[in-house]
Amino acid sequence: MRINFELNGEMIQVDAEPDALLLWVLREDLKHTGTKFGCGIAACGACTVHLNGDPVRSCMTTMKMVSGKKVTTIEGLGKGELHPVQQAWIDEQVPQCGYCQSGQIMQAAALLEKNKQPSRAEIIEHMNGVLCRCGTYHRIQKAIVRAAKDMGS
């Protein structure tokens, strides 16, 4: 079945079953490998992408759910440049192993799109459910605060 949707600002068509998972279409068919497989049950957040601006777990998002909608992956977040959240991640030296970072960044970017100056409690609440096995949560929080300041200036 042909499914039409916008991927990182470009309208595309893919041949996929309606119940195919977005994660695998992105990684295997479209070669957008920045979106990572973590758990396959939407519990870790490594596969987070934006669907019409909202963070979703692509490992549980079917292609019929994205039909006609906008999907943004880590590759399209900065629109050809580093997004302020990506820059803050670098500046705050967030990653250790880096595996969860695309999901962390996508979740954080969605927060800052809706809440320009989140409190520490709001950051923690919004980022809850995106797991970091290396435990860099303190640096993640600092990077989100930094990105919020950078986006506000």
GROMACS .gro file of N, CA and C in nm:
model
  459
    1MET      N    1   0.084  -0.117   0.000
    1MET     CA    2   0.000   0.000   0.000
    1MET      C    3   0.090   0.125   0.000
    2ARG      N    4   0.052   0.225  -0.076
    2ARG     CA    5   0.126   0.352  -0.078
    2ARG      C    6   0.075   0.441   0.036
    3ILE      N    7   0.170   0.490   0.114
    3ILE     CA    8   0.136   0.580   0.224
    3ILE      C    9   0.211   0.711   0.202
    4ASN      N   10   0.137   0.820   0.203
    4ASN     CA   11   0.193   0.954   0.184
    4ASN      C   12   0.203   1.024   0.319
    5PHE      N   13   0.317   1.088   0.341
    5PHE     CA   14   0.333   1.171   0.460
    5PHE      C   15   0.450   1.265   0.438
    6GLU      N   16   0.462   1.363   0.525
    6GLU     CA   17   0.573   1.457   0.517
    6GLU      C   18   0.683   1.409   0.611
    7LEU      N   19   0.803   1.395   0.557
    7LEU     CA   20   0.918   1.353   0.637
    7LEU      C   21   1.022   1.464   0.633
    8ASN      N   22   1.047   1.523   0.746
    8ASN     CA   23   1.148   1.628   0.759
    8ASN      C   24   1.129   1.738   0.655
    9GLY      N   25   1.002   1.777   0.635
    9GLY     CA   26   0.970   1.887   0.546
    9GLY      C   27   0.949   1.851   0.401
   10GLU      N   28   0.960   1.724   0.366
   10GLU     CA   29   0.945   1.680   0.227
   10GLU      C   30   0.833   1.578   0.217
   11MET      N   31   0.740   1.601   0.124
   11MET     CA   32   0.633   1.503   0.102
   11MET      C   33   0.692   1.379   0.037
   12ILE      N   34   0.660   1.262   0.092
   12ILE     CA   35   0.710   1.137   0.037
   12ILE      C   36   0.598   1.035   0.028
   13GLN      N   37   0.624   0.930  -0.049
   13GLN     CA   38   0.536   0.814  -0.058
   13GLN      C   39   0.623   0.692  -0.029
   14VAL      N   40   0.569   0.602   0.049
   14VAL     CA   41   0.638   0.476   0.073
   14VAL      C   42   0.540   0.361   0.052
   15ASP      N   43   0.592   0.251   0.007
   15ASP     CA   44   0.514   0.128   0.000
   15ASP      C   45   0.533   0.056   0.132
   16ALA      N   46   0.426   0.048   0.209
   16ALA     CA   47   0.433  -0.017   0.340
   16ALA      C   48   0.295  -0.066   0.379
   17GLU      N   49   0.293  -0.169   0.457
   17GLU     CA   50   0.167  -0.217   0.514
   17GLU      C   51   0.116  -0.114   0.614
   18PRO      N   52  -0.014  -0.095   0.624
   18PRO     CA   53  -0.067   0.002   0.720
   18PRO      C   54  -0.025  -0.025   0.864
   19ASP      N   55  -0.004  -0.153   0.899
   19ASP     CA   56   0.036  -0.185   1.036
   19ASP      C   57   0.187  -0.196   1.054
   20ALA      N   58   0.264  -0.163   0.948
   20ALA     CA   59   0.411  -0.159   0.961
   20ALA      C   60   0.446  -0.049   1.060
   21LEU      N   61   0.553  -0.070   1.134
   21LEU     CA   62   0.593   0.028   1.234
   21LEU      C   63   0.683   0.135   1.173
   22LEU      N   64   0.655   0.258   1.208
   22LEU     CA   65   0.729   0.372   1.156
   22LEU      C   66   0.880   0.356   1.178
   23LEU      N   67   0.920   0.308   1.293
   23LEU     CA   68   1.063   0.291   1.324
   23LEU      C   69   1.133   0.213   1.214
   24TRP      N   70   1.075   0.101   1.173
   24TRP     CA   71   1.142   0.015   1.076
   24TRP      C   72   1.134   0.071   0.935
   25VAL      N   73   1.026   0.141   0.903
   25VAL     CA   74   1.018   0.208   0.773
   25VAL      C   75   1.126   0.316   0.766
   26LEU      N   76   1.140   0.394   0.873
   26LEU     CA   77   1.244   0.497   0.876
   26LEU      C   78   1.383   0.436   0.861
   27ARG      N   79   1.413   0.336   0.941
   27ARG     CA   80   1.548   0.280   0.944
   27ARG      C   81   1.580   0.193   0.822
   28GLU      N   82   1.490   0.103   0.789
   28GLU     CA   83   1.519   0.004   0.686
   28GLU      C   84   1.489   0.053   0.544
   29ASP      N   85   1.374   0.117   0.527
   29ASP     CA   86   1.333   0.158   0.393
   29ASP      C   87   1.387   0.295   0.355
   30LEU      N   88   1.384   0.389   0.449
   30LEU     CA   89   1.421   0.527   0.419
   30LEU      C   90   1.563   0.562   0.462
   31LYS      N   91   1.630   0.471   0.531
   31LYS     CA   92   1.770   0.486   0.574
   31LYS      C   93   1.793   0.606   0.667
   32HIS      N   94   1.692   0.639   0.745
   32HIS     CA   95   1.704   0.742   0.849
   32HIS      C   96   1.738   0.668   0.979
   33THR      N   97   1.864   0.640   0.998
   33THR     CA   98   1.907   0.554   1.109
   33THR      C   99   1.936   0.628   1.239
   34GLY      N  100   1.913   0.759   1.241
   34GLY     CA  101   1.931   0.833   1.366
   34GLY      C  102   1.827   0.795   1.470
   35THR      N  103   1.712   0.750   1.425
   35THR     CA  104   1.608   0.702   1.515
   35THR      C  105   1.645   0.560   1.555
   36LYS      N  106   1.661   0.537   1.684
   36LYS     CA  107   1.716   0.410   1.733
   36LYS      C  108   1.608   0.315   1.785
   37PHE      N  109   1.635   0.187   1.770
   37PHE     CA  110   1.553   0.084   1.834
   37PHE      C  111   1.609   0.062   1.974
   38GLY      N  112   1.522   0.069   2.073
   38GLY     CA  113   1.567   0.045   2.209
   38GLY      C  114   1.500  -0.076   2.270
   39CYS      N  115   1.368  -0.070   2.282
   39CYS     CA  116   1.297  -0.176   2.355
   39CYS      C  117   1.186  -0.241   2.273
   40GLY      N  118   1.128  -0.169   2.181
   40GLY     CA  119   1.018  -0.221   2.101
   40GLY      C  120   0.882  -0.220   2.168
   41ILE      N  121   0.874  -0.161   2.289
   41ILE     CA  122   0.745  -0.156   2.360
   41ILE      C  123   0.714  -0.015   2.411
   42ALA      N  124   0.779   0.086   2.354
   42ALA     CA  125   0.755   0.227   2.388
   42ALA      C  126   0.789   0.259   2.534
   43ALA      N  127   0.882   0.186   2.592
   43ALA     CA  128   0.916   0.208   2.732
   43ALA      C  129   1.044   0.288   2.752
   44CYS      N  130   1.131   0.296   2.649
   44CYS     CA  131   1.261   0.359   2.672
   44CYS      C  132   1.277   0.495   2.603
   45GLY      N  133   1.207   0.519   2.494
   45GLY     CA  134   1.212   0.649   2.427
   45GLY      C  135   1.324   0.668   2.327
   46ALA      N  136   1.409   0.569   2.305
   46ALA     CA  137   1.519   0.584   2.209
   46ALA      C  138   1.469   0.610   2.068
   47CYS      N  139   1.349   0.568   2.038
   47CYS     CA  140   1.293   0.579   1.903
   47CYS      C  141   1.204   0.702   1.884
   48THR      N  142   1.213   0.799   1.974
   48THR     CA  143   1.123   0.914   1.969
   48THR      C  144   1.143   0.998   1.844
   49VAL      N  145   1.032   1.029   1.779
   49VAL     CA  146   1.025   1.122   1.666
   49VAL      C  147   0.908   1.216   1.694
   50HIS      N  148   0.892   1.317   1.610
   50HIS     CA  149   0.776   1.406   1.624
   50HIS      C  150   0.673   1.369   1.518
   51LEU      N  151   0.550   1.361   1.559
   51LEU     CA  152   0.437   1.339   1.470
   51LEU      C  153   0.346   1.461   1.486
   52ASN      N  154   0.341   1.543   1.382
   52ASN     CA  155   0.269   1.671   1.388
   52ASN      C  156   0.315   1.753   1.509
   53GLY      N  157   0.444   1.747   1.539
   53GLY     CA  158   0.503   1.828   1.645
   53GLY      C  159   0.504   1.764   1.783
   54ASP      N  160   0.435   1.653   1.800
   54ASP     CA  161   0.430   1.586   1.930
   54ASP      C  162   0.526   1.468   1.933
   55PRO      N  163   0.594   1.447   2.045
   55PRO     CA  164   0.684   1.332   2.053
   55PRO      C  165   0.605   1.201   2.060
   56VAL      N  166   0.644   1.106   1.977
   56VAL     CA  167   0.583   0.973   1.978
   56VAL      C  168   0.693   0.869   1.972
   57ARG      N  169   0.661   0.750   2.017
   57ARG     CA  170   0.755   0.638   2.009
   57ARG      C  171   0.730   0.567   1.876
   58SER      N  172   0.826   0.575   1.788
   58SER     CA  173   0.808   0.520   1.654
   58SER      C  174   0.802   0.369   1.651
   59CYS      N  175   0.845   0.304   1.759
   59CYS     CA  176   0.838   0.158   1.765
   59CYS      C  177   0.696   0.107   1.785
   60MET      N  178   0.604   0.198   1.818
   60MET     CA  179   0.464   0.161   1.837
   60MET      C  180   0.370   0.243   1.749
   61THR      N  181   0.427   0.322   1.659
   61THR     CA  182   0.348   0.407   1.570
   61THR      C  183   0.338   0.338   1.435
   62THR      N  184   0.216   0.309   1.393
   62THR     CA  185   0.197   0.240   1.266
   62THR      C  186   0.196   0.339   1.150
   63MET      N  187   0.218   0.288   1.032
   63MET     CA  188   0.219   0.373   0.914
   63MET      C  189   0.082   0.433   0.887
   64LYS      N  190  -0.026   0.362   0.920
   64LYS     CA  191  -0.158   0.422   0.900
   64LYS      C  192  -0.177   0.542   0.990
   65MET      N  193  -0.106   0.547   1.103
   65MET     CA  194  -0.114   0.661   1.194
   65MET      C  195  -0.041   0.784   1.139
   66VAL      N  196   0.058   0.764   1.050
   66VAL     CA  197   0.135   0.877   0.997
   66VAL      C  198   0.084   0.924   0.862
   67SER      N  199  -0.006   0.850   0.802
   67SER     CA  200  -0.058   0.885   0.670
   67SER      C  201  -0.114   1.027   0.670
   68GLY      N  202  -0.061   1.111   0.581
   68GLY     CA  203  -0.106   1.248   0.568
   68GLY      C  204  -0.055   1.344   0.674
   69LYS      N  205   0.035   1.297   0.761
   69LYS     CA  206   0.084   1.380   0.871
   69LYS      C  207   0.230   1.419   0.851
   70LYS      N  208   0.283   1.496   0.947
   70LYS     CA  209   0.422   1.541   0.943
   70LYS      C  210   0.504   1.462   1.044
   71VAL      N  211   0.612   1.403   0.996
   71VAL     CA  212   0.705   1.330   1.081
   71VAL      C  213   0.839   1.403   1.076
   72THR      N  214   0.895   1.428   1.192
   72THR     CA  215   1.028   1.487   1.200
   72THR      C  216   1.117   1.390   1.278
   73THR      N  217   1.232   1.359   1.221
   73THR     CA  218   1.331   1.274   1.287
   73THR      C  219   1.448   1.360   1.330
   74ILE      N  220   1.542   1.300   1.399
   74ILE     CA  221   1.661   1.372   1.443
   74ILE      C  222   1.735   1.431   1.322
   75GLU      N  223   1.729   1.365   1.207
   75GLU     CA  224   1.797   1.415   1.088
   75GLU      C  225   1.734   1.545   1.037
   76GLY      N  226   1.606   1.566   1.062
   76GLY     CA  227   1.538   1.685   1.013
   76GLY      C  228   1.512   1.791   1.117
   77LEU      N  229   1.552   1.766   1.240
   77LEU     CA  230   1.519   1.858   1.349
   77LEU      C  231   1.575   1.999   1.326
   78GLY      N  232   1.700   2.008   1.287
   78GLY     CA  233   1.763   2.140   1.272
   78GLY      C  234   1.748   2.200   1.134
   79LYS      N  235   1.679   2.132   1.044
   79LYS     CA  236   1.657   2.181   0.908
   79LYS      C  237   1.789   2.222   0.842
   80GLY      N  238   1.886   2.133   0.846
   80GLY     CA  239   2.015   2.157   0.781
   80GLY      C  240   2.121   2.218   0.871
   81GLU      N  241   2.083   2.263   0.988
   81GLU     CA  242   2.177   2.317   1.087
   81GLU      C  243   2.154   2.243   1.218
   82LEU      N  244   2.239   2.269   1.313
   82LEU     CA  245   2.213   2.213   1.446
   82LEU      C  246   2.097   2.289   1.510
   83HIS      N  247   2.003   2.215   1.562
   83HIS     CA  248   1.894   2.273   1.641
   83HIS      C  249   1.956   2.321   1.773
   84PRO      N  250   1.902   2.425   1.836
   84PRO     CA  251   1.958   2.471   1.964
   84PRO      C  252   1.970   2.361   2.069
   85VAL      N  253   1.879   2.264   2.069
   85VAL     CA  254   1.890   2.153   2.164
   85VAL      C  255   2.011   2.067   2.129
   86GLN      N  256   2.033   2.041   2.002
   86GLN     CA  257   2.151   1.963   1.962
   86GLN      C  258   2.280   2.036   2.002
   87GLN      N  259   2.284   2.167   1.981
   87GLN     CA  260   2.402   2.245   2.019
   87GLN      C  261   2.424   2.242   2.169
   88ALA      N  262   2.316   2.254   2.244
   88ALA     CA  263   2.327   2.250   2.390
   88ALA      C  264   2.378   2.113   2.437
   89TRP      N  265   2.337   2.007   2.368
   89TRP     CA  266   2.385   1.872   2.401
   89TRP      C  267   2.537   1.866   2.386
   90ILE      N  268   2.587   1.927   2.282
   90ILE     CA  269   2.732   1.930   2.258
   90ILE      C  270   2.799   2.015   2.364
   91ASP      N  271   2.746   2.136   2.385
   91ASP     CA  272   2.807   2.230   2.480
   91ASP      C  273   2.811   2.176   2.622
   92GLU      N  274   2.708   2.101   2.661
   92GLU     CA  275   2.701   2.045   2.796
   92GLU      C  276   2.762   1.904   2.804
   93GLN      N  277   2.815   1.856   2.694
   93GLN     CA  278   2.880   1.724   2.687
   93GLN      C  279   2.789   1.615   2.746
   94VAL      N  280   2.667   1.611   2.694
   94VAL     CA  281   2.568   1.518   2.747
   94VAL      C  282   2.600   1.372   2.718
   95PRO      N  283   2.627   1.334   2.593
   95PRO     CA  284   2.633   1.190   2.562
   95PRO      C  285   2.751   1.119   2.626
   96GLN      N  286   2.726   0.997   2.664
   96GLN     CA  287   2.834   0.905   2.696
   96GLN      C  288   2.833   0.799   2.586
   97CYS      N  289   2.747   0.699   2.597
   97CYS     CA  290   2.741   0.602   2.488
   97CYS      C  291   2.667   0.661   2.369
   98GLY      N  292   2.571   0.751   2.394
   98GLY     CA  293   2.501   0.822   2.288
   98GLY      C  294   2.380   0.752   2.231
   99TYR      N  295   2.354   0.629   2.270
   99TYR     CA  296   2.249   0.553   2.205
   99TYR      C  297   2.111   0.617   2.220
  100CYS      N  298   2.079   0.666   2.337
  100CYS     CA  299   1.946   0.722   2.361
  100CYS      C  300   1.934   0.867   2.320
  101GLN      N  301   2.043   0.928   2.279
  101GLN     CA  302   2.045   1.073   2.265
  101GLN      C  303   1.951   1.128   2.159
  102SER      N  304   1.930   1.060   2.049
  102SER     CA  305   1.836   1.114   1.950
  102SER      C  306   1.696   1.120   2.011
  103GLY      N  307   1.658   1.018   2.086
  103GLY     CA  308   1.528   1.021   2.154
  103GLY      C  309   1.521   1.129   2.260
  104GLN      N  310   1.627   1.145   2.336
  104GLN     CA  311   1.633   1.251   2.438
  104GLN      C  312   1.618   1.388   2.373
  105ILE      N  313   1.692   1.411   2.265
  105ILE     CA  314   1.689   1.540   2.197
  105ILE      C  315   1.552   1.568   2.138
  106MET      N  316   1.491   1.467   2.077
  106MET     CA  317   1.358   1.487   2.018
  106MET      C  318   1.254   1.516   2.126
  107GLN      N  319   1.263   1.449   2.238
  107GLN     CA  320   1.170   1.473   2.349
  107GLN      C  321   1.191   1.615   2.403
  108ALA      N  322   1.316   1.655   2.422
  108ALA     CA  323   1.346   1.789   2.474
  108ALA      C  324   1.302   1.898   2.378
  109ALA      N  325   1.326   1.879   2.249
  109ALA     CA  326   1.286   1.979   2.150
  109ALA      C  327   1.135   1.999   2.151
  110ALA      N  328   1.060   1.891   2.167
  110ALA     CA  329   0.914   1.901   2.173
  110ALA      C  330   0.871   1.981   2.296
  111LEU      N  331   0.938   1.959   2.407
  111LEU     CA  332   0.908   2.036   2.528
  111LEU      C  333   0.929   2.185   2.503
  112LEU      N  334   1.044   2.220   2.449
  112LEU     CA  335   1.078   2.362   2.432
  112LEU      C  336   0.994   2.429   2.324
  113GLU      N  337   0.937   2.352   2.236
  113GLU     CA  338   0.847   2.408   2.136
  113GLU      C  339   0.718   2.457   2.202
  114LYS      N  340   0.676   2.387   2.307
  114LYS     CA  341   0.550   2.421   2.374
  114LYS      C  342   0.571   2.504   2.501
  115ASN      N  343   0.686   2.490   2.563
  115ASN     CA  344   0.715   2.559   2.690
  115ASN      C  345   0.854   2.620   2.679
  116LYS      N  346   0.860   2.749   2.654
  116LYS     CA  347   0.988   2.816   2.625
  116LYS      C  348   1.080   2.825   2.747
  117GLN      N  349   1.025   2.826   2.866
  117GLN     CA  350   1.104   2.838   2.989
  117GLN      C  351   1.056   2.738   3.093
  118PRO      N  352   1.077   2.609   3.069
  118PRO     CA  353   1.027   2.510   3.166
  118PRO      C  354   1.105   2.513   3.297
  119SER      N  355   1.034   2.484   3.403
  119SER     CA  356   1.099   2.469   3.534
  119SER      C  357   1.171   2.334   3.537
  120ARG      N  358   1.254   2.317   3.638
  120ARG     CA  359   1.324   2.188   3.653
  120ARG      C  360   1.223   2.074   3.667
  121ALA      N  361   1.118   2.097   3.743
  121ALA     CA  362   1.015   1.994   3.762
  121ALA      C  363   0.945   1.962   3.630
  122GLU      N  364   0.918   2.064   3.550
  122GLU     CA  365   0.853   2.040   3.420
  122GLU      C  366   0.946   1.963   3.325
  123ILE      N  367   1.074   1.995   3.331
  123ILE     CA  368   1.171   1.921   3.249
  123ILE      C  369   1.173   1.774   3.290
  124ILE      N  370   1.183   1.749   3.418
  124ILE     CA  371   1.187   1.611   3.467
  124ILE      C  372   1.060   1.536   3.428
  125GLU      N  373   0.945   1.600   3.447
  125GLU     CA  374   0.818   1.535   3.414
  125GLU      C  375   0.811   1.503   3.264
  126HIS      N  376   0.848   1.600   3.180
  126HIS     CA  377   0.838   1.580   3.035
  126HIS      C  378   0.938   1.475   2.984
  127MET      N  379   1.055   1.472   3.044
  127MET     CA  380   1.159   1.380   2.999
  127MET      C  381   1.143   1.240   3.059
  128ASN      N  382   1.055   1.227   3.157
  128ASN     CA  383   1.029   1.097   3.219
  128ASN      C  384   0.985   0.998   3.110
  129GLY      N  385   1.044   0.882   3.108
  129GLY     CA  386   1.009   0.782   3.008
  129GLY      C  387   1.108   0.774   2.893
  130VAL      N  388   1.205   0.865   2.890
  130VAL     CA  389   1.315   0.853   2.794
  130VAL      C  390   1.437   0.816   2.878
  131LEU      N  391   1.474   0.690   2.869
  131LEU     CA  392   1.575   0.637   2.959
  131LEU      C  393   1.717   0.654   2.906
  132CYS      N  394   1.808   0.680   2.999
  132CYS     CA  395   1.950   0.691   2.967
  132CYS      C  396   2.023   0.591   3.055
  133ARG      N  397   2.075   0.489   2.994
  133ARG     CA  398   2.144   0.385   3.071
  133ARG      C  399   2.273   0.434   3.133
  134CYS      N  400   2.330   0.539   3.074
  134CYS     CA  401   2.454   0.596   3.129
  134CYS      C  402   2.427   0.690   3.246
  135GLY      N  403   2.300   0.730   3.263
  135GLY     CA  404   2.263   0.814   3.377
  135GLY      C  405   2.306   0.959   3.365
  136THR      N  406   2.303   1.015   3.244
  136THR     CA  407   2.345   1.154   3.226
  136THR      C  408   2.230   1.253   3.246
  137TYR      N  409   2.135   1.218   3.329
  137TYR     CA  410   2.015   1.300   3.348
  137TYR      C  411   2.046   1.443   3.392
  138HIS      N  412   2.145   1.459   3.479
  138HIS     CA  413   2.180   1.594   3.526
  138HIS      C  414   2.228   1.679   3.408
  139ARG      N  415   2.312   1.621   3.322
  139ARG     CA  416   2.361   1.695   3.205
  139ARG      C  417   2.249   1.719   3.104
  140ILE      N  418   2.158   1.625   3.092
  140ILE     CA  419   2.042   1.643   3.003
  140ILE      C  420   1.960   1.763   3.050
  141GLN      N  421   1.934   1.770   3.179
  141GLN     CA  422   1.857   1.881   3.234
  141GLN      C  423   1.929   2.014   3.211
  142LYS      N  424   2.061   2.016   3.233
  142LYS     CA  425   2.139   2.138   3.209
  142LYS      C  426   2.134   2.179   3.063
  143ALA      N  427   2.140   2.083   2.973
  143ALA     CA  428   2.136   2.114   2.831
  143ALA      C  429   2.000   2.171   2.791
  144ILE      N  430   1.893   2.121   2.849
  144ILE     CA  431   1.759   2.173   2.818
  144ILE      C  432   1.747   2.317   2.867
  145VAL      N  433   1.795   2.345   2.985
  145VAL     CA  434   1.794   2.483   3.037
  145VAL      C  435   1.876   2.574   2.948
  146ARG      N  436   1.993   2.526   2.905
  146ARG     CA  437   2.079   2.605   2.816
  146ARG      C  438   2.010   2.630   2.682
  147ALA      N  439   1.949   2.527   2.625
  147ALA     CA  440   1.880   2.544   2.498
  147ALA      C  441   1.764   2.642   2.511
  148ALA      N  442   1.692   2.636   2.621
  148ALA     CA  443   1.581   2.730   2.643
  148ALA      C  444   1.632   2.874   2.645
  149LYS      N  445   1.745   2.895   2.711
  149LYS     CA  446   1.804   3.030   2.713
  149LYS      C  447   1.849   3.071   2.574
  150ASP      N  448   1.914   2.980   2.503
  150ASP     CA  449   1.963   3.011   2.368
  150ASP      C  450   1.846   3.039   2.272
  151MET      N  451   1.737   2.968   2.288
  151MET     CA  452   1.621   2.987   2.200
  151MET      C  453   1.547   3.116   2.234
  152GLY      N  454   1.561   3.162   2.358
  152GLY     CA  455   1.493   3.283   2.401
  152GLY      C  456   1.565   3.410   2.364
  153SER      N  457   1.693   3.398   2.329
  153SER     CA  458   1.769   3.520   2.300
  153SER      C  459   1.763   3.561   2.157
   0.00000   0.00000   0.00000
